[in-house]
Coordinates of C-alpha atoms in Angstrom, one line a residue:
Chain A
M4 CA -29.7 3.6 -32.9
K5 CA -32.9 5.6 -32.2
E6 CA -33.0 4.1 -28.7
T7 CA -29.5 5.2 -28.1
L8 CA -30.2 8.7 -29.1
T9 CA -33.3 8.8 -26.9
T10 CA -31.3 7.6 -24.0
R11 CA -28.7 10.2 -24.6
R12 CA -31.3 12.9 -24.7
F13 CA -32.9 11.6 -21.5
R14 CA -29.5 11.7 -19.9
G15 CA -28.9 15.2 -21.1
L16 CA -32.3 16.2 -19.6
V17 CA -31.5 14.6 -16.3
F18 CA -28.2 16.4 -16.2
A19 CA -29.9 19.7 -17.0
I20 CA -32.4 19.1 -14.2
S21 CA -29.7 18.2 -11.8
K22 CA -27.8 21.3 -12.7
Q23 CA -30.9 23.4 -12.1
A24 CA -31.5 21.7 -8.8
A25 CA -28.0 22.3 -7.7
T26 CA -28.2 26.0 -8.7
L27 CA -31.4 26.3 -6.7
V28 CA -30.0 24.7 -3.6
F29 CA -26.9 26.9 -3.8
A30 CA -29.1 30.0 -4.3
L31 CA -31.2 29.1 -1.3
G32 CA -28.2 28.5 0.8
V33 CA -26.7 31.8 0.0
L34 CA -29.8 33.9 -0.3
V35 CA -31.8 32.7 2.7
P36 CA -29.8 34.7 5.2
F37 CA -30.3 37.8 3.2
S38 CA -33.9 37.2 2.4
S39 CA -35.1 37.1 6.0
A40 CA -37.1 40.1 7.0
Q41 CA -34.3 41.3 9.3
S42 CA -31.7 41.1 6.5
F43 CA -33.4 43.9 4.7
L44 CA -32.5 46.1 7.5
K45 CA -29.1 44.9 8.5
A46 CA -26.5 42.2 7.7
P47 CA -27.0 38.8 9.5
T48 CA -24.9 38.0 12.5
T49 CA -21.6 36.6 11.4
E50 CA -18.9 34.8 13.4
I51 CA -15.3 33.9 12.4
F52 CA -13.4 31.1 13.9
A53 CA -9.6 30.6 13.5
G54 CA -7.3 28.2 15.2
Y55 CA -5.0 25.3 15.2
S56 CA -6.1 22.0 13.7
Y57 CA -5.0 18.4 13.7
L58 CA -6.0 15.9 11.0
R59 CA -5.8 12.1 11.3
Y60 CA -5.6 11.3 7.6
D61 CA -6.5 7.8 6.3
A62 CA -3.6 7.5 3.9
T63 CA -3.7 3.7 4.1
Q64 CA -6.3 3.9 1.3
F65 CA -3.6 4.7 -1.1
G66 CA -0.8 2.5 0.2
F67 CA 0.7 4.2 3.2
A68 CA 1.6 1.8 6.1
N69 CA -0.4 3.9 8.7
Q70 CA -2.7 6.8 9.0
L71 CA -0.9 10.1 8.9
N72 CA -0.8 12.9 11.5
L73 CA -1.1 16.3 9.9
N74 CA -1.0 19.7 11.6
G75 CA -2.4 23.0 10.3
A76 CA -5.1 25.6 10.6
N77 CA -8.8 25.8 10.4
V78 CA -10.8 28.9 9.5
E79 CA -14.6 29.1 9.5
V80 CA -17.3 31.7 8.7
W81 CA -20.7 31.2 10.3
V82 CA -23.7 33.2 9.2
H83 CA -26.9 33.2 11.2
V84 CA -30.0 32.1 9.3
Y85 CA -33.0 31.4 11.5
H86 CA -33.3 30.7 15.2
E87 CA -30.6 28.1 16.0
L88 CA -29.7 27.5 12.4
G89 CA -26.9 28.9 10.4
I90 CA -24.6 28.2 7.6
T91 CA -20.9 27.5 8.0
A92 CA -18.2 27.8 5.4
D93 CA -15.1 25.9 6.5
F94 CA -11.5 26.0 5.2
S95 CA -8.6 24.0 6.5
G96 CA -5.1 23.2 5.5
H97 CA -3.0 20.4 7.1
F98 CA 0.6 19.6 6.5
S99 CA 3.2 16.9 7.1
S100 CA 6.4 15.7 5.4
E101 CA 4.4 13.0 3.6
M102 CA 1.5 15.0 2.3
D103 CA -0.7 18.1 2.5
A104 CA -4.5 18.1 2.7
F105 CA -6.9 21.0 2.1
N106 CA -10.7 21.0 2.7
F107 CA -13.2 23.5 1.4
L108 CA -16.6 22.7 3.0
V109 CA -20.0 24.3 3.5
G110 CA -23.1 23.2 5.3
P111 CA -25.8 23.9 7.8
Q112 CA -25.1 24.2 11.5
Y113 CA -27.3 23.9 14.5
T114 CA -26.3 25.7 17.7
R115 CA -27.7 25.4 21.1
E116 CA -27.0 27.0 24.5
W117 CA -26.8 24.8 27.5
N118 CA -25.6 25.5 31.0
G119 CA -23.6 28.6 30.1
L120 CA -21.9 26.9 27.1
R121 CA -22.7 26.9 23.4
F122 CA -22.8 23.5 21.6
Y123 CA -23.2 23.0 17.9
G124 CA -23.4 20.3 15.3
R125 CA -23.1 20.5 11.6
G126 CA -22.9 18.7 8.3
F127 CA -20.7 19.5 5.4
L128 CA -20.3 19.0 1.7
G129 CA -17.5 20.4 -0.5
K130 CA -14.1 19.6 -2.0
A131 CA -10.8 18.3 -0.8
R132 CA -7.4 18.5 -2.2
A133 CA -4.6 16.2 -1.3
R134 CA -1.0 16.5 -2.4
L135 CA 1.6 13.8 -1.8
G136 CA 5.1 14.8 -0.9
S137 CA 6.8 11.4 -0.9
T138 CA 6.2 9.7 -4.2
G139 CA 9.7 8.8 -5.3
N140 CA 10.2 8.2 -9.0
S141 CA 6.5 8.2 -9.8
Q142 CA 4.8 8.5 -13.1
I143 CA 1.7 10.0 -11.6
E144 CA 0.9 13.6 -10.7
P145 CA 0.8 13.5 -6.9
S146 CA -2.2 15.8 -6.4
T147 CA -5.9 15.2 -6.4
L148 CA -9.1 17.2 -6.1
G149 CA -12.1 15.1 -4.9
G150 CA -15.4 15.4 -3.3
A151 CA -15.7 15.8 0.5
G152 CA -18.4 15.4 3.1
G153 CA -18.7 15.0 6.8
F154 CA -20.2 16.0 10.1
G155 CA -19.0 17.2 13.4
G156 CA -19.5 19.5 16.3
G157 CA -18.0 21.3 19.2
L158 CA -18.5 23.7 22.0
D159 CA -17.8 27.3 22.7
I160 CA -17.1 29.1 26.0
P161 CA -18.1 32.8 25.9
H162 CA -15.6 35.4 26.9
G163 CA -17.0 38.9 27.0
D164 CA -19.6 40.2 24.5
N165 CA -18.0 39.1 21.2
F166 CA -15.4 36.5 21.9
F167 CA -15.7 32.7 22.4
F168 CA -13.0 30.2 23.3
R169 CA -13.5 27.0 21.3
P170 CA -11.7 24.3 23.3
V171 CA -12.6 21.5 21.0
Q172 CA -14.2 21.0 17.6
A173 CA -14.2 17.6 16.1
D174 CA -15.2 16.6 12.5
Y175 CA -15.5 13.3 10.8
L176 CA -14.6 13.8 7.1
I177 CA -14.9 11.5 4.1
T178 CA -12.8 12.7 1.2
G179 CA -12.1 11.4 -2.2
A180 CA -8.4 11.2 -3.0
F181 CA -6.6 9.4 -5.8
G182 CA -9.6 7.3 -6.6
A183 CA -10.1 6.1 -3.0
K184 CA -12.2 7.3 -0.1
T185 CA -10.5 8.3 3.0
H186 CA -12.1 8.5 6.4
D187 CA -10.5 11.2 8.5
I188 CA -10.8 12.8 11.9
R189 CA -10.1 16.5 12.3
I190 CA -9.7 18.2 15.7
S191 CA -9.5 22.0 16.0
T192 CA -9.2 24.6 18.7
G193 CA -9.2 28.3 18.6
I194 CA -11.0 31.6 19.0
V195 CA -14.4 32.8 17.7
Y196 CA -15.2 36.4 17.1
R197 CA -18.8 37.6 16.6
F198 CA -19.5 40.6 14.4
G199 CA -22.5 42.5 15.8
K200 CA -24.8 41.4 18.6
K201 CA -26.4 38.1 19.5
P202 CA -29.1 37.4 16.9
K203 CA -32.7 37.7 18.1
N204 CA -34.2 34.2 18.8
G205 CA -30.8 32.8 17.9
P206 CA -27.9 31.2 19.8
G207 CA -25.1 33.2 21.0
L208 CA -25.0 33.8 24.8
Chain B
M19 CA -21.0 6.2 39.2
G20 CA -19.8 7.1 35.6
L21 CA -17.6 10.0 34.7
A22 CA -20.4 11.7 32.8
S23 CA -22.8 11.5 35.8
E24 CA -20.1 12.9 38.1
L25 CA -19.5 15.7 35.6
L26 CA -23.1 16.6 35.5
I27 CA -23.2 17.0 39.2
V28 CA -20.1 19.0 39.4
M29 CA -20.8 21.2 36.5
P30 CA -23.3 23.6 37.8
R31 CA -21.0 24.6 40.7
T32 CA -18.0 25.3 38.5
P33 CA -17.1 28.2 36.3
R34 CA -18.0 27.9 32.6
I35 CA -14.4 27.7 31.4
Y36 CA -13.8 24.6 33.6
R37 CA -17.0 23.0 32.5
G38 CA -16.1 23.5 28.9
I39 CA -12.6 22.2 29.3
A40 CA -13.9 19.2 31.2
L41 CA -16.4 18.4 28.5
A42 CA -13.7 18.8 25.8
A43 CA -11.4 16.5 27.8
V44 CA -14.1 13.8 28.0
F45 CA -14.8 14.1 24.4
L46 CA -11.2 13.9 23.3
T47 CA -10.5 10.9 25.6
A48 CA -13.4 9.1 24.0
L49 CA -12.2 10.0 20.5
A50 CA -8.6 8.8 21.3
T51 CA -10.0 5.6 22.7
G52 CA -11.9 5.0 19.5
A53 CA -8.9 5.8 17.4
C54 CA -6.6 3.4 19.3
S55 CA -9.1 0.6 19.0
S56 CA -9.0 0.8 15.3
A57 CA -5.2 0.5 15.1
A58 CA -4.1 -1.1 11.7
H59 CA -2.3 -4.4 11.3
S60 CA 1.3 -4.5 10.3
S61 CA 2.0 -4.6 6.6
R62 CA 4.7 -5.1 4.1
V63 CA 5.2 -3.9 0.5
A64 CA 5.5 -6.0 -2.6
Y65 CA 7.3 -4.6 -5.6
V66 CA 6.6 -6.1 -9.0
T67 CA 8.8 -5.2 -12.0
I68 CA 6.9 -4.8 -15.3
S69 CA 8.2 -3.6 -18.7
S70 CA 7.7 0.0 -17.9
G71 CA 8.6 0.3 -14.2
I72 CA 7.9 -1.0 -10.8
N73 CA 4.4 -1.5 -9.4
A74 CA 4.0 -1.4 -5.6
Y75 CA 1.3 -3.0 -3.4
R76 CA 0.9 -2.9 0.4
L77 CA 0.0 -6.3 1.9
D78 CA -1.6 -6.8 5.2
T79 CA 0.5 -9.4 7.0
V80 CA -2.5 -11.0 8.7
S81 CA -5.4 -10.8 6.2
G82 CA -3.3 -10.6 3.1
S83 CA -5.5 -7.7 1.8
V84 CA -3.9 -5.8 -1.0
T85 CA -3.8 -2.0 -1.4
S86 CA -2.2 -0.4 -4.5
I87 CA 0.4 2.2 -3.6
F88 CA -1.0 5.1 -5.4
S89 CA 2.3 6.7 -6.4
S90 CA 3.5 3.5 -8.3
P91 CA 4.5 2.6 -10.9
F92 CA 8.0 3.9 -10.2
V93 CA 10.1 4.6 -13.2
V94 CA 13.7 3.4 -13.3
G95 CA 15.9 2.6 -16.3
S96 CA 14.9 0.9 -19.5
S97 CA 13.1 -2.5 -19.3
P98 CA 13.4 -3.3 -15.6
F99 CA 13.7 -7.0 -14.8
G100 CA 15.2 -8.5 -11.6
I101 CA 14.5 -6.8 -8.3
A102 CA 16.1 -7.5 -4.9
L103 CA 15.5 -5.8 -1.5
D104 CA 18.0 -5.6 1.3
P105 CA 16.8 -7.2 4.6
S106 CA 16.8 -3.9 6.4
N107 CA 14.2 -2.5 4.0
Q108 CA 16.4 0.4 3.1
F109 CA 17.3 -0.3 -0.5
A110 CA 16.0 -1.9 -3.6
F111 CA 18.1 -2.9 -6.6
V112 CA 16.6 -3.2 -10.1
A113 CA 18.3 -4.6 -13.2
N114 CA 17.6 -2.4 -16.2
Q115 CA 17.8 -5.0 -18.9
G116 CA 17.4 -2.5 -21.7
E117 CA 20.4 -0.3 -20.7
N118 CA 22.8 -2.7 -18.9
T119 CA 22.6 -1.0 -15.6
I120 CA 21.4 -1.5 -12.0
S121 CA 19.4 1.1 -10.3
L122 CA 19.7 1.7 -6.5
L123 CA 16.4 2.9 -5.0
K124 CA 15.8 4.1 -1.4
I125 CA 12.7 2.6 0.1
D126 CA 10.3 4.8 2.1
V127 CA 8.6 2.1 4.2
A128 CA 5.9 4.4 5.4
S129 CA 4.6 5.4 2.0
G130 CA 6.0 2.5 0.0
S131 CA 7.6 4.8 -2.5
L132 CA 10.9 4.3 -4.2
K133 CA 13.4 7.0 -4.9
E134 CA 16.3 6.3 -7.2
V135 CA 19.8 7.2 -6.2
L136 CA 21.9 8.1 -9.3
P137 CA 24.2 7.3 -10.9
R138 CA 23.3 3.8 -12.0
T139 CA 25.8 1.0 -11.7
S140 CA 27.1 -0.7 -14.9
A141 CA 26.3 -4.4 -15.2
G142 CA 26.9 -7.0 -17.9
Q143 CA 24.8 -7.2 -21.1
S144 CA 21.0 -7.5 -20.5
P145 CA 21.0 -8.0 -16.7
G146 CA 18.0 -10.1 -15.8
P147 CA 17.3 -12.2 -12.7
M148 CA 18.9 -11.0 -9.5
L149 CA 19.4 -12.5 -6.1
M150 CA 20.7 -11.1 -2.8
D151 CA 22.2 -13.2 -0.1
S152 CA 20.2 -13.4 3.1
G153 CA 22.6 -11.1 5.0
G154 CA 22.2 -8.4 2.3
H155 CA 26.0 -8.3 1.7
F156 CA 26.1 -9.4 -2.0
L157 CA 24.0 -9.0 -5.1
F158 CA 24.2 -11.7 -7.8
V159 CA 23.1 -10.7 -11.3
A160 CA 22.4 -13.0 -14.3
N161 CA 23.5 -11.2 -17.5
Q162 CA 21.4 -12.7 -20.2
G163 CA 23.2 -11.0 -23.1
S164 CA 26.8 -11.6 -22.1
N165 CA 25.9 -15.1 -20.7
D166 CA 27.6 -14.6 -17.3
I167 CA 27.1 -13.8 -13.7
S168 CA 28.2 -10.5 -11.9
V169 CA 28.5 -10.2 -8.2
F170 CA 28.5 -6.9 -6.4
S171 CA 29.2 -6.1 -2.7
I172 CA 26.7 -3.8 -1.1
A173 CA 27.9 -0.9 1.1
S174 CA 25.9 0.4 4.0
S175 CA 25.0 3.3 1.8
G176 CA 23.6 0.9 -0.8
A177 CA 26.5 1.6 -3.2
L178 CA 27.5 -1.4 -5.3
S179 CA 31.1 -2.5 -6.0
P180 CA 31.9 -5.3 -8.4
V181 CA 33.6 -8.3 -6.8
T182 CA 36.6 -9.6 -8.7
Q183 CA 36.2 -13.3 -9.3
P184 CA 38.9 -16.0 -8.9
N185 CA 39.3 -16.0 -12.7
G186 CA 40.5 -12.4 -12.5
S187 CA 37.4 -11.1 -14.2
L188 CA 34.4 -9.2 -12.9
T189 CA 32.1 -11.9 -14.3
V190 CA 31.8 -15.7 -14.3
P191 CA 30.7 -17.2 -17.7
V192 CA 27.9 -19.7 -17.8
G193 CA 28.0 -20.5 -21.5
S194 CA 24.6 -19.3 -22.6
T195 CA 21.6 -17.3 -21.3
P196 CA 21.1 -17.7 -17.5
S197 CA 17.4 -17.9 -16.8
D198 CA 17.3 -18.2 -13.0
L199 CA 19.4 -18.0 -9.8
S200 CA 18.8 -19.8 -6.6
M201 CA 20.7 -19.9 -3.3
P202 CA 20.1 -21.7 0.0
N203 CA 19.8 -19.6 3.2
S204 CA 23.4 -20.2 4.1
G205 CA 24.5 -18.3 1.0
N206 CA 27.4 -20.6 0.4
L207 CA 26.1 -22.1 -2.9
L208 CA 24.7 -20.5 -6.1
F209 CA 22.8 -22.4 -8.7
V210 CA 22.2 -21.0 -12.2
S211 CA 19.8 -22.5 -14.8
V212 CA 20.9 -22.4 -18.4
P213 CA 18.0 -23.7 -20.6
T214 CA 19.9 -23.5 -23.9
F215 CA 22.4 -26.0 -22.7
S216 CA 19.8 -27.8 -20.6
S217 CA 22.1 -27.6 -17.6
V218 CA 22.6 -26.2 -14.2
Y219 CA 25.8 -24.4 -13.1
A220 CA 26.7 -24.7 -9.5
F221 CA 29.1 -22.5 -7.6
T222 CA 30.5 -22.3 -4.1
V223 CA 30.3 -18.8 -2.8
S224 CA 32.9 -17.2 -0.5
S225 CA 32.8 -13.4 0.1
G226 CA 31.1 -13.0 -3.3
A227 CA 33.7 -15.0 -5.1
L228 CA 32.2 -17.8 -7.3
T229 CA 34.1 -21.0 -7.7
A230 CA 32.7 -23.8 -10.0
A231 CA 31.5 -26.6 -7.8
P232 CA 32.7 -30.2 -8.5
G233 CA 30.7 -31.7 -11.4
S234 CA 29.3 -28.4 -12.6
P235 CA 27.6 -27.9 -14.9
V236 CA 25.1 -30.6 -14.5
A237 CA 23.1 -31.7 -17.5
V238 CA 19.4 -32.0 -17.0
A239 CA 18.1 -34.5 -19.5
D240 CA 14.5 -33.3 -19.6
G241 CA 15.1 -29.6 -20.0
L242 CA 14.6 -26.7 -17.6
T243 CA 13.7 -23.1 -17.2
S244 CA 14.4 -22.5 -13.5
V245 CA 16.2 -24.0 -10.6
T246 CA 15.2 -24.0 -6.9
A247 CA 17.4 -24.8 -3.9
S248 CA 15.9 -25.8 -0.6
P249 CA 16.3 -23.3 2.3
T250 CA 18.6 -25.8 4.0
G251 CA 20.7 -26.4 0.9
N252 CA 20.2 -30.2 1.0
Y253 CA 18.2 -30.5 -2.2
V254 CA 17.7 -28.9 -5.5
Y255 CA 14.6 -29.3 -7.7
I256 CA 14.3 -28.5 -11.4
P257 CA 10.9 -28.4 -13.2
N258 CA 11.1 -30.1 -16.6
P259 CA 8.5 -28.3 -18.8
A260 CA 9.1 -30.6 -21.8
T261 CA 8.4 -33.9 -20.1
N262 CA 6.0 -32.7 -17.3
T263 CA 8.4 -34.0 -14.6
I264 CA 10.5 -32.6 -11.8
S265 CA 14.2 -33.5 -11.5
G266 CA 15.5 -33.7 -7.9
Y267 CA 19.1 -33.6 -6.7
S268 CA 20.7 -34.0 -3.3
V269 CA 23.6 -31.6 -2.5
H270 CA 26.9 -33.0 -1.4
P271 CA 29.5 -30.2 -0.9
A272 CA 32.3 -32.6 0.0
A273 CA 31.7 -35.1 -2.7
P274 CA 33.3 -35.2 -6.2
A275 CA 29.9 -34.2 -7.7
L276 CA 28.0 -31.5 -5.8
L277 CA 24.6 -32.5 -7.3
Q278 CA 23.5 -36.2 -7.3
M279 CA 20.2 -37.2 -8.8
L280 CA 17.7 -38.5 -6.2
P281 CA 16.4 -42.0 -6.4
G282 CA 13.1 -42.0 -8.4
S283 CA 13.9 -38.7 -10.1
P284 CA 12.6 -37.3 -12.3
F285 CA 9.3 -37.3 -10.5
V286 CA 6.0 -37.1 -12.5
N287 CA 4.5 -33.7 -12.0
L288 CA 1.1 -34.3 -10.4
C289 CA -1.7 -32.0 -9.3
G290 CA -5.2 -32.2 -8.0
T291 CA -7.1 -34.7 -6.0
A292 CA -6.5 -37.5 -8.6
A293 CA -2.9 -38.6 -7.9
A294 CA -2.5 -39.7 -11.5
A295 CA -3.3 -36.4 -13.0
T296 CA -0.2 -35.0 -14.7
C297 CA 0.1 -31.2 -14.8
P298 CA 1.5 -29.8 -18.0
T299 CA 4.6 -27.6 -18.5
P300 CA 6.1 -27.1 -15.0
V301 CA 8.3 -24.0 -15.1
G302 CA 8.8 -22.6 -11.6
A303 CA 9.1 -24.0 -8.1
A304 CA 9.3 -22.7 -4.6
F305 CA 9.8 -24.2 -1.2
S306 CA 7.7 -23.6 1.8
P307 CA 9.6 -21.4 4.4
G308 CA 10.3 -24.6 6.5
G309 CA 11.6 -26.4 3.5
N310 CA 9.2 -29.4 3.9
H311 CA 7.0 -28.7 0.9
L312 CA 7.5 -27.9 -2.7
Y313 CA 5.1 -26.0 -5.0
V314 CA 5.3 -25.9 -8.8
A315 CA 3.8 -23.4 -11.2
N316 CA 2.5 -25.1 -14.4
Y317 CA 2.6 -22.8 -17.4
G318 CA 0.1 -25.0 -19.2
S319 CA -2.5 -25.1 -16.4
T320 CA -4.0 -22.8 -13.8
D321 CA -3.6 -25.6 -11.2
L322 CA -0.5 -25.6 -9.1
S323 CA 1.3 -28.8 -8.0
Q324 CA 2.1 -29.2 -4.4
Y325 CA 4.3 -31.8 -2.7
T326 CA 5.5 -33.0 0.7
I327 CA 9.2 -33.6 0.7
N328 CA 10.7 -36.6 2.5
T329 CA 13.5 -34.7 4.2
S330 CA 15.6 -37.9 4.5
T331 CA 15.4 -39.0 0.9
G332 CA 14.2 -35.9 -1.0
A333 CA 11.3 -37.9 -2.5
L334 CA 8.2 -35.9 -3.5
T335 CA 4.7 -37.0 -2.5
A336 CA 1.9 -35.1 -4.1
I337 CA -0.6 -33.4 -1.8
T338 CA -3.9 -34.6 -3.1
T339 CA -6.2 -32.0 -1.7
T340 CA -7.9 -29.7 -4.2
A341 CA -5.2 -28.1 -6.3
P342 CA -4.7 -24.4 -5.6
T343 CA -5.6 -22.3 -8.6
A344 CA -3.6 -19.4 -10.1
G345 CA -4.2 -17.3 -13.1
T346 CA -3.5 -18.1 -16.7
N347 CA 0.1 -19.2 -17.5
P348 CA 1.6 -19.1 -14.0
S349 CA 5.4 -18.7 -14.3
F350 CA 6.9 -18.5 -10.8
I351 CA 6.0 -18.7 -7.2
M352 CA 7.4 -16.8 -4.2
F353 CA 6.6 -16.8 -0.5
D354 CA 6.5 -13.6 1.5
P355 CA 9.0 -13.2 4.3
G356 CA 6.4 -14.0 6.9
G357 CA 5.8 -17.4 5.2
I358 CA 2.0 -17.1 5.4
F359 CA 1.2 -16.3 1.8
A360 CA 2.5 -17.5 -1.5
Y361 CA 2.4 -15.4 -4.6
V362 CA 2.1 -16.8 -8.1
A363 CA 3.0 -14.6 -11.1
N364 CA 0.7 -15.2 -14.0
V365 CA 2.0 -14.3 -17.5
G366 CA -1.3 -14.8 -19.4
S367 CA -3.6 -13.0 -17.0
K368 CA -1.0 -10.4 -16.1
S369 CA -1.7 -10.8 -12.5
I370 CA -0.4 -12.2 -9.2
T371 CA -2.4 -14.7 -7.3
Q372 CA -2.2 -14.7 -3.5
L373 CA -2.5 -18.1 -1.8
K374 CA -2.6 -19.0 1.9
L375 CA -0.3 -21.6 3.4
N376 CA -2.3 -24.1 5.4
S377 CA -1.0 -26.1 8.4
D378 CA -0.9 -29.3 6.3
G379 CA 1.4 -27.7 3.8
S380 CA -1.3 -27.2 1.1
L381 CA -2.0 -23.8 -0.5
S382 CA -5.5 -22.5 -0.8
S383 CA -7.1 -19.4 -2.3
N384 CA -8.1 -16.5 -0.1
G385 CA -9.6 -14.6 -2.9
N386 CA -6.9 -11.9 -3.1
S387 CA -5.2 -11.3 -6.4
I388 CA -3.3 -8.4 -7.8
Q389 CA -4.0 -7.1 -11.3
V390 CA -0.6 -6.0 -12.5
G391 CA -1.8 -4.9 -15.9
D392 CA 1.4 -6.2 -17.5
V393 CA 3.5 -9.3 -17.4
P394 CA 5.0 -9.6 -13.9
R395 CA 8.7 -10.1 -14.4
A396 CA 10.0 -10.3 -10.8
L397 CA 8.7 -9.8 -7.3
A398 CA 10.3 -8.8 -4.1
F399 CA 9.0 -8.0 -0.6
T400 CA 10.0 -5.8 2.3
Q401 CA 10.6 -7.7 5.5

């Protein structure tokens, strides 16, 4: 009995530490851009991407005959942190007659100029919501919220001082849905707008 | 020279927009190639009726791997029992034993989901086992409360219309509780097992009309729970659970008695590598798709019996390779339409065991099983 209680306390302590660690990581992620020397003087360079997005969704994990093709939109906010590093917050929604999928992701992004183009790669963590639209006479609530993660990248072509054309952005996403893990591919294309000037010692063309 | 190398040479001399688009095109082509190379196998869906609804599972037609269809179980009427799917994969029919109706459900093959089309069709009392002819034109229903058989014609919309029988009624009596139905591929004969009377009723079938066959009903001395007709319609086998034997009959449509007992019948029900090992309580049987082998589920053993059929005489010869193993209290066996896998419903372990059909006619485990979570009552597959 005593041992069980001890174990419980230990688990509680681990949970508390994990919670503190998560809070710290979150705080660092959010505050770092503002805590740089330059951020005391002005807001960090920010870019917004918006465009069309296609999602190849691995619905076979919960009984569909094939992977599903979903269409939708992708919006991102990128904030410059340090040199080539930034943080990206990513939101996307994809739709088909069989199901809808939404991703809410955030993660670090590395950007590099090369030969007049701007390339970037990033990793993500976040949440994903999936909603089934074709469930027949089911007993089960056809919506799920699960963890999500992934990585990807793309390239930008500058157009003028503040605009970029993003011909392709590809991400590999792993999402938790209905108790299964899906392995999805997302392709997006659209326009990037930069607020302010190119950051000093940072990417941007 | 590779495309990437050519691209690198060309790139410095071209405007940025073209460079970017060219790179994007190369990337997307690579991605598409990767996606195509991981194309999925074809699959079919298995529907299993349980007391509260219909569970659904997607089955890979090559590997046999099983994926639960998330949105199942699908809810229909009270206490679903028999299930039958039309050969075009459009409709499923389910007997709601608790409310004397039949549900029509539309199948969404892509998702595997079922959607009921109301209203439900009235059936006899306590409709149980169901069977559809291979053409998908008629649905045969065993009413276990009213002790009779109903036949429905199936419209292209899936709507059911009762077929008036030669006796002027919408049902054909079978005396007591019908426990199983079986029909050869030709669809011209119907066999009904009636355990209470220890007999098999045989009917000739013409446009859904049932006419008692000569010599019907046939008394089965050793008792029965089910009946299985060969795909060709030449033989009928009946497991005898009380005596651990299998009764075999040849079918003679033009003779004064449709069913004639085979020489040597009843056959001792054997299983395993030792040819003399008797397997207890045989209850359900199934033919291999070619009709050359017979498999028997033994309620009192996890081992299945498997036989080679002498197609000239109907005699059964036990296959003495290692007996395929099912779960606890196996009750019936079905082959999928592809004829590669057999599925054994286990009452005790509330599961379905998948077995692979080997070239020598034996069945062997491939490690796949389905945990149904309730007693599997009936099973049906999409094509």
